[in-house]
Short mmCIF file of C-alpha atoms in Angstrom, two decimals:
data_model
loop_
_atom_site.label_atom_id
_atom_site.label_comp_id
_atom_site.label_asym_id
_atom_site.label_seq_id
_atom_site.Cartn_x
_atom_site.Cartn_y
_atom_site.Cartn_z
CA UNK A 1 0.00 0.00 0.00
CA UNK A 2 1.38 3.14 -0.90
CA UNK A 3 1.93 6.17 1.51
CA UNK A 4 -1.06 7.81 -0.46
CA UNK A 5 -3.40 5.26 0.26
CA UNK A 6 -5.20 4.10 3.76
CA UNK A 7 -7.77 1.36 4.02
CA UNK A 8 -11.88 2.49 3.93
CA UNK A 9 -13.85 0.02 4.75
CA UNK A 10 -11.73 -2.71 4.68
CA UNK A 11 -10.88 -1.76 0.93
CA UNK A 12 -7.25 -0.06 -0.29
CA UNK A 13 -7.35 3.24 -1.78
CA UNK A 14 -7.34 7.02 -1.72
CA UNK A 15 -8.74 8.47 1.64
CA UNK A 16 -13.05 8.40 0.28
CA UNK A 17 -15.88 8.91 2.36
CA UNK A 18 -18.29 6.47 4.07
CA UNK A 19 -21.88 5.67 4.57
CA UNK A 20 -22.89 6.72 7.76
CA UNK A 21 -22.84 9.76 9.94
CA UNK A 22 -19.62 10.71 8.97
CA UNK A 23 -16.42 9.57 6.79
CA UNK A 24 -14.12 6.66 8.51
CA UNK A 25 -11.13 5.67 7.53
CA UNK A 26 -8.54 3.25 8.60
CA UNK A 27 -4.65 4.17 8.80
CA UNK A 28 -2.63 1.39 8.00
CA UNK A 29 0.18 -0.07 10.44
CA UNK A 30 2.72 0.64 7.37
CA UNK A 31 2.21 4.39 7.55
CA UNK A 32 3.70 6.07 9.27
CA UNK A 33 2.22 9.24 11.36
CA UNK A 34 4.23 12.11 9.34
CA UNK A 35 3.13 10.24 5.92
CA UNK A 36 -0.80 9.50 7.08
CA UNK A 37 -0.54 13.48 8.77
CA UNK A 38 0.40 14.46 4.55
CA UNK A 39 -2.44 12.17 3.06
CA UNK A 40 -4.93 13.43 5.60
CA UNK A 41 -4.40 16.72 6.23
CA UNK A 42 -6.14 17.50 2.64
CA UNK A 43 -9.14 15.91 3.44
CA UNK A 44 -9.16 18.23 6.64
CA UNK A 45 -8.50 21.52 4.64
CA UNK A 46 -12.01 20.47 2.74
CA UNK A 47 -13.88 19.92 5.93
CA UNK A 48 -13.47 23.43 6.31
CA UNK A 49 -14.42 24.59 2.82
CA UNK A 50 -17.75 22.10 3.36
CA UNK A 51 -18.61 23.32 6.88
CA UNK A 52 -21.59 26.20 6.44
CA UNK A 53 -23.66 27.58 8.74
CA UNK A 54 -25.38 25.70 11.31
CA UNK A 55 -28.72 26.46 10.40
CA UNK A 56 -30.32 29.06 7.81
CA UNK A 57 -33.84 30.97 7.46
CA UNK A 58 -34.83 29.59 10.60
CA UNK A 59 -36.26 31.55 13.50
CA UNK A 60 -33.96 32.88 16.27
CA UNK A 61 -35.11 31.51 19.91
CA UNK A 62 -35.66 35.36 21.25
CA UNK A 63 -37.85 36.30 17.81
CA UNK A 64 -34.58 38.47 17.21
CA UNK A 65 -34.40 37.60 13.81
CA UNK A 66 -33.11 34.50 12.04
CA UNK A 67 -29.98 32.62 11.84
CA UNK A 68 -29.48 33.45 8.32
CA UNK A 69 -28.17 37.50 9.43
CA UNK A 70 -25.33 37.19 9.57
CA UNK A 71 -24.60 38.29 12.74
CA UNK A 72 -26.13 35.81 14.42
CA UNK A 73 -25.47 32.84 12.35
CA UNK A 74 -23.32 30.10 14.11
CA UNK A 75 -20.43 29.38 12.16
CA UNK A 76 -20.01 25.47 12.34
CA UNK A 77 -16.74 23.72 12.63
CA UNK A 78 -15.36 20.37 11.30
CA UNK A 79 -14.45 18.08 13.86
CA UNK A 80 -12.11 14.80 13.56
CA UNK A 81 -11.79 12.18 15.80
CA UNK A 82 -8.90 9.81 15.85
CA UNK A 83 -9.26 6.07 17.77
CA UNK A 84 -7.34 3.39 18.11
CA UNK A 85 -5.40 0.91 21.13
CA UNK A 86 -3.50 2.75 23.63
CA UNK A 87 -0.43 3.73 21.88
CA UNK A 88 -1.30 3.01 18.56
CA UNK A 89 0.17 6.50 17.64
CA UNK A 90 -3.26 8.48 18.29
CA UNK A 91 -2.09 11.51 19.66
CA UNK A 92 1.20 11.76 17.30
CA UNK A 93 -1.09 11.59 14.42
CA UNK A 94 -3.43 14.08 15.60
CA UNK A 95 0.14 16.64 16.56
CA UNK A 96 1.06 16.21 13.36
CA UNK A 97 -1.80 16.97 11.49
CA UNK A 98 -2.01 20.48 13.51
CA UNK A 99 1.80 20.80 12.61
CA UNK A 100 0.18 21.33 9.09
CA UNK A 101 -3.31 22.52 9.66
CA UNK A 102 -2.74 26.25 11.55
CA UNK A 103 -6.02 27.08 13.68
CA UNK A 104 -6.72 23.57 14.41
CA UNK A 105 -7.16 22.46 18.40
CA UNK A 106 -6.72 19.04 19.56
CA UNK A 107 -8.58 17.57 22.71
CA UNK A 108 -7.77 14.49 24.19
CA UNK A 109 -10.15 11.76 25.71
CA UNK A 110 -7.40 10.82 28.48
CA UNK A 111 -8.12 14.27 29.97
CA UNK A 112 -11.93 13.47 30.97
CA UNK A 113 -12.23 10.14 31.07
CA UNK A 114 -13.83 9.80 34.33
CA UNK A 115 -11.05 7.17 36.15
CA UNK A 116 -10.11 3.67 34.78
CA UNK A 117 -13.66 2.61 34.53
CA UNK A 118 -14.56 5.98 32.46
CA UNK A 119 -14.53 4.80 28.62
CA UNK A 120 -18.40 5.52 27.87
CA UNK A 121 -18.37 8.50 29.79
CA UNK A 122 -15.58 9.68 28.44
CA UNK A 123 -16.54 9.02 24.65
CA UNK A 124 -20.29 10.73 26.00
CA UNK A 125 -17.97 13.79 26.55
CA UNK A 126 -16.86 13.44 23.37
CA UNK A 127 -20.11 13.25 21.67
CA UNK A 128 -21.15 16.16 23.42
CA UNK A 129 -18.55 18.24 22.17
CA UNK A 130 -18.49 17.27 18.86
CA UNK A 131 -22.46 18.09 18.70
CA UNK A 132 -21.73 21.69 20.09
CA UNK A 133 -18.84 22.22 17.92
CA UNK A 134 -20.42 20.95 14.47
CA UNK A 135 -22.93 23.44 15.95
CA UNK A 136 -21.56 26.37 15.89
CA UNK A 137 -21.05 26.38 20.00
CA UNK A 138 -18.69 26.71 22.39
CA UNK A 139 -18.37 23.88 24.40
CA UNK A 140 -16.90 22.43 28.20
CA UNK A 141 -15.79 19.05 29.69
CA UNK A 142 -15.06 18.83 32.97
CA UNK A 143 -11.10 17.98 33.88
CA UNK A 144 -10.42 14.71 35.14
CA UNK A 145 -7.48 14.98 38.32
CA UNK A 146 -5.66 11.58 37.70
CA UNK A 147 -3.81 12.12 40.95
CA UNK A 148 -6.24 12.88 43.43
CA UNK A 149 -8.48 10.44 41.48
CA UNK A 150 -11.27 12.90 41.75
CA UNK A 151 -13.50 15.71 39.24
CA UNK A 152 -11.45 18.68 38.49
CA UNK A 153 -12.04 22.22 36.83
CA UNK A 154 -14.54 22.82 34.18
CA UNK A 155 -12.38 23.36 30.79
CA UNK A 156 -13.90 25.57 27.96
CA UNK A 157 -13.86 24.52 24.02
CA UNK A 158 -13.61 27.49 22.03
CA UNK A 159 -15.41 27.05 18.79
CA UNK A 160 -12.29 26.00 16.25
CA UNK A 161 -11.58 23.30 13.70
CA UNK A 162 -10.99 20.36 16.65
CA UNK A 163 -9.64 17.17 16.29
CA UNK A 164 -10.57 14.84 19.45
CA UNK A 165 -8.00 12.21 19.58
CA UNK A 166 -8.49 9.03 22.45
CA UNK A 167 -9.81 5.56 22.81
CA UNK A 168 -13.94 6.07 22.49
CA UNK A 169 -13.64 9.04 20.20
CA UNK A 170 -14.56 6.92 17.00
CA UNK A 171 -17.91 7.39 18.57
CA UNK A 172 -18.12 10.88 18.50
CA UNK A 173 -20.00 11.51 15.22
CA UNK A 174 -17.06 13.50 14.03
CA UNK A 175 -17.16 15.12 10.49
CA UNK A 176 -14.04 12.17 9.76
CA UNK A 177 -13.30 9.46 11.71
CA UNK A 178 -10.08 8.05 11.53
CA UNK A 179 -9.01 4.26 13.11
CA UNK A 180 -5.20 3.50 13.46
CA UNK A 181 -4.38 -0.24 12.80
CA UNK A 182 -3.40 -2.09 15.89
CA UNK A 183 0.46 -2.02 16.00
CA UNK A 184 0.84 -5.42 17.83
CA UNK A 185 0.84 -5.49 21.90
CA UNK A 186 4.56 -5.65 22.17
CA UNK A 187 5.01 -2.12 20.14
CA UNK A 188 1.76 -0.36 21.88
CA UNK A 189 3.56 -1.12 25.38
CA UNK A 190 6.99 -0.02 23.93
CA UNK A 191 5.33 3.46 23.49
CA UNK A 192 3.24 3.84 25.86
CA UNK A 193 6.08 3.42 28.37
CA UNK A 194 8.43 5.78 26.13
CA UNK A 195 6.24 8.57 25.67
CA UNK A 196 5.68 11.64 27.96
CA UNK A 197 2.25 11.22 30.08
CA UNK A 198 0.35 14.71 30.95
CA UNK A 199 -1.07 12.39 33.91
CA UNK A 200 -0.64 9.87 36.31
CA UNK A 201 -0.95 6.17 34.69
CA UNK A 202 -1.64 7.59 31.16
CA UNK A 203 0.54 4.87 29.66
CA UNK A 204 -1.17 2.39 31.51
CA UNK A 205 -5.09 3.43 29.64
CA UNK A 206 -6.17 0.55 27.12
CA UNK A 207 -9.56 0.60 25.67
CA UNK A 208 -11.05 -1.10 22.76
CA UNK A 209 -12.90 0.30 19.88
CA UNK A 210 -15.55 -1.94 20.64
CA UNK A 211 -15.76 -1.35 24.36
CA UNK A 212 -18.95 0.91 24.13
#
């Protein structure tokens, strides 16, 4: 397979679109996060050219008008999601697509989830914000503090081209869902024990796709 290519679907070929709420699209073990950042970040750069107005010619809530004037419309924003095993290169996919894609924001599941037992709440989150987002709203999750093992501050989403990247997010009905190929246990654990953590037991987190 060529570093142009990812699997849809279970087929080979250029990055195409899906039936369902949203695209999905499978990055291949072979490619690697710089090349599948490249072959994506296209496909991202259309999302915003697509995105339009949340709504138009319908009636304001307040009888102020409608949210075709301009100044009232909500301006709706693409939002990605990227899934896959703990340390199947999630989160260095989704830095290097913003490496390329200026304006972009990236959330990550790992800093909600709700403690070890927190995958459906945490991809509930992520629903949540995806459906204010591709709204045209600002949005909030509430911090999860990994050390004290307890709810932490409330964290505001300003309304930006997001990609949410984590274990439950290919649940999210983003604009383009995107599901890294499982590496093999013995690499996952080589880099989740390498890489940085921004909490307590981060490299520890495996969750399935098909937890929910």
């Amino acid at each position: 397979m060529s570093s142009a290519e990812v699997s849809v679907n279970g087929q080979s070929g250029p990055i195409a679109g899906a039936p369902g709420r949203g695209a999905r699209v499978t990055v291949p073990v072979s490619l690697a996060p710089d090349e599948a950042a490249r072959d994506l970040a296209p496909r991202l750069r259309a999302l915003i050219d697509e995105a339009a107005p949340a709504s138009s010619g319908e009636a304001y809530p307040d009888g102020s008008g409608t949210y075709a004037d301009p100044a009232i419309t909500p301006c709706r924003v693409p939002v990605v999601a990227i899934d896959g095993y703990s340390g199947s290169g999630k989160s260095t996919l989704a830095a290097a697509l913003v490496s390329l894609l200026p304006g972009w924001q990236i959330l990550h599941l790992d800093d909600w989830y709700p403690g070890w037992d927190g995958l459906a709440a945490g991809a509930q989150v992520a629903r949540h914000i995806c459906e204010d987002l591709r709204a045209g709203c600002p949005s909030s999750y509430e911090a999860w503090d990994w050390e004290a093992d307890a709810p932490g501050v409330i964290v505001d989403v300003p309304v930006a081209p997001t990609i949410i990247e984590g274990c439950g997010a290919w649940d999210a009905d983003a604009d383009l869902s995107i599901w890294i190929e499982d590496p093999g246990e013995d690499e996952r654990r080589r880099r989740a024990l390498a890489r940085p953590t921004r909490h307590t037991g981060n490299a520890g987190l495996t969750m399935t796709k098909g937890a929910l």
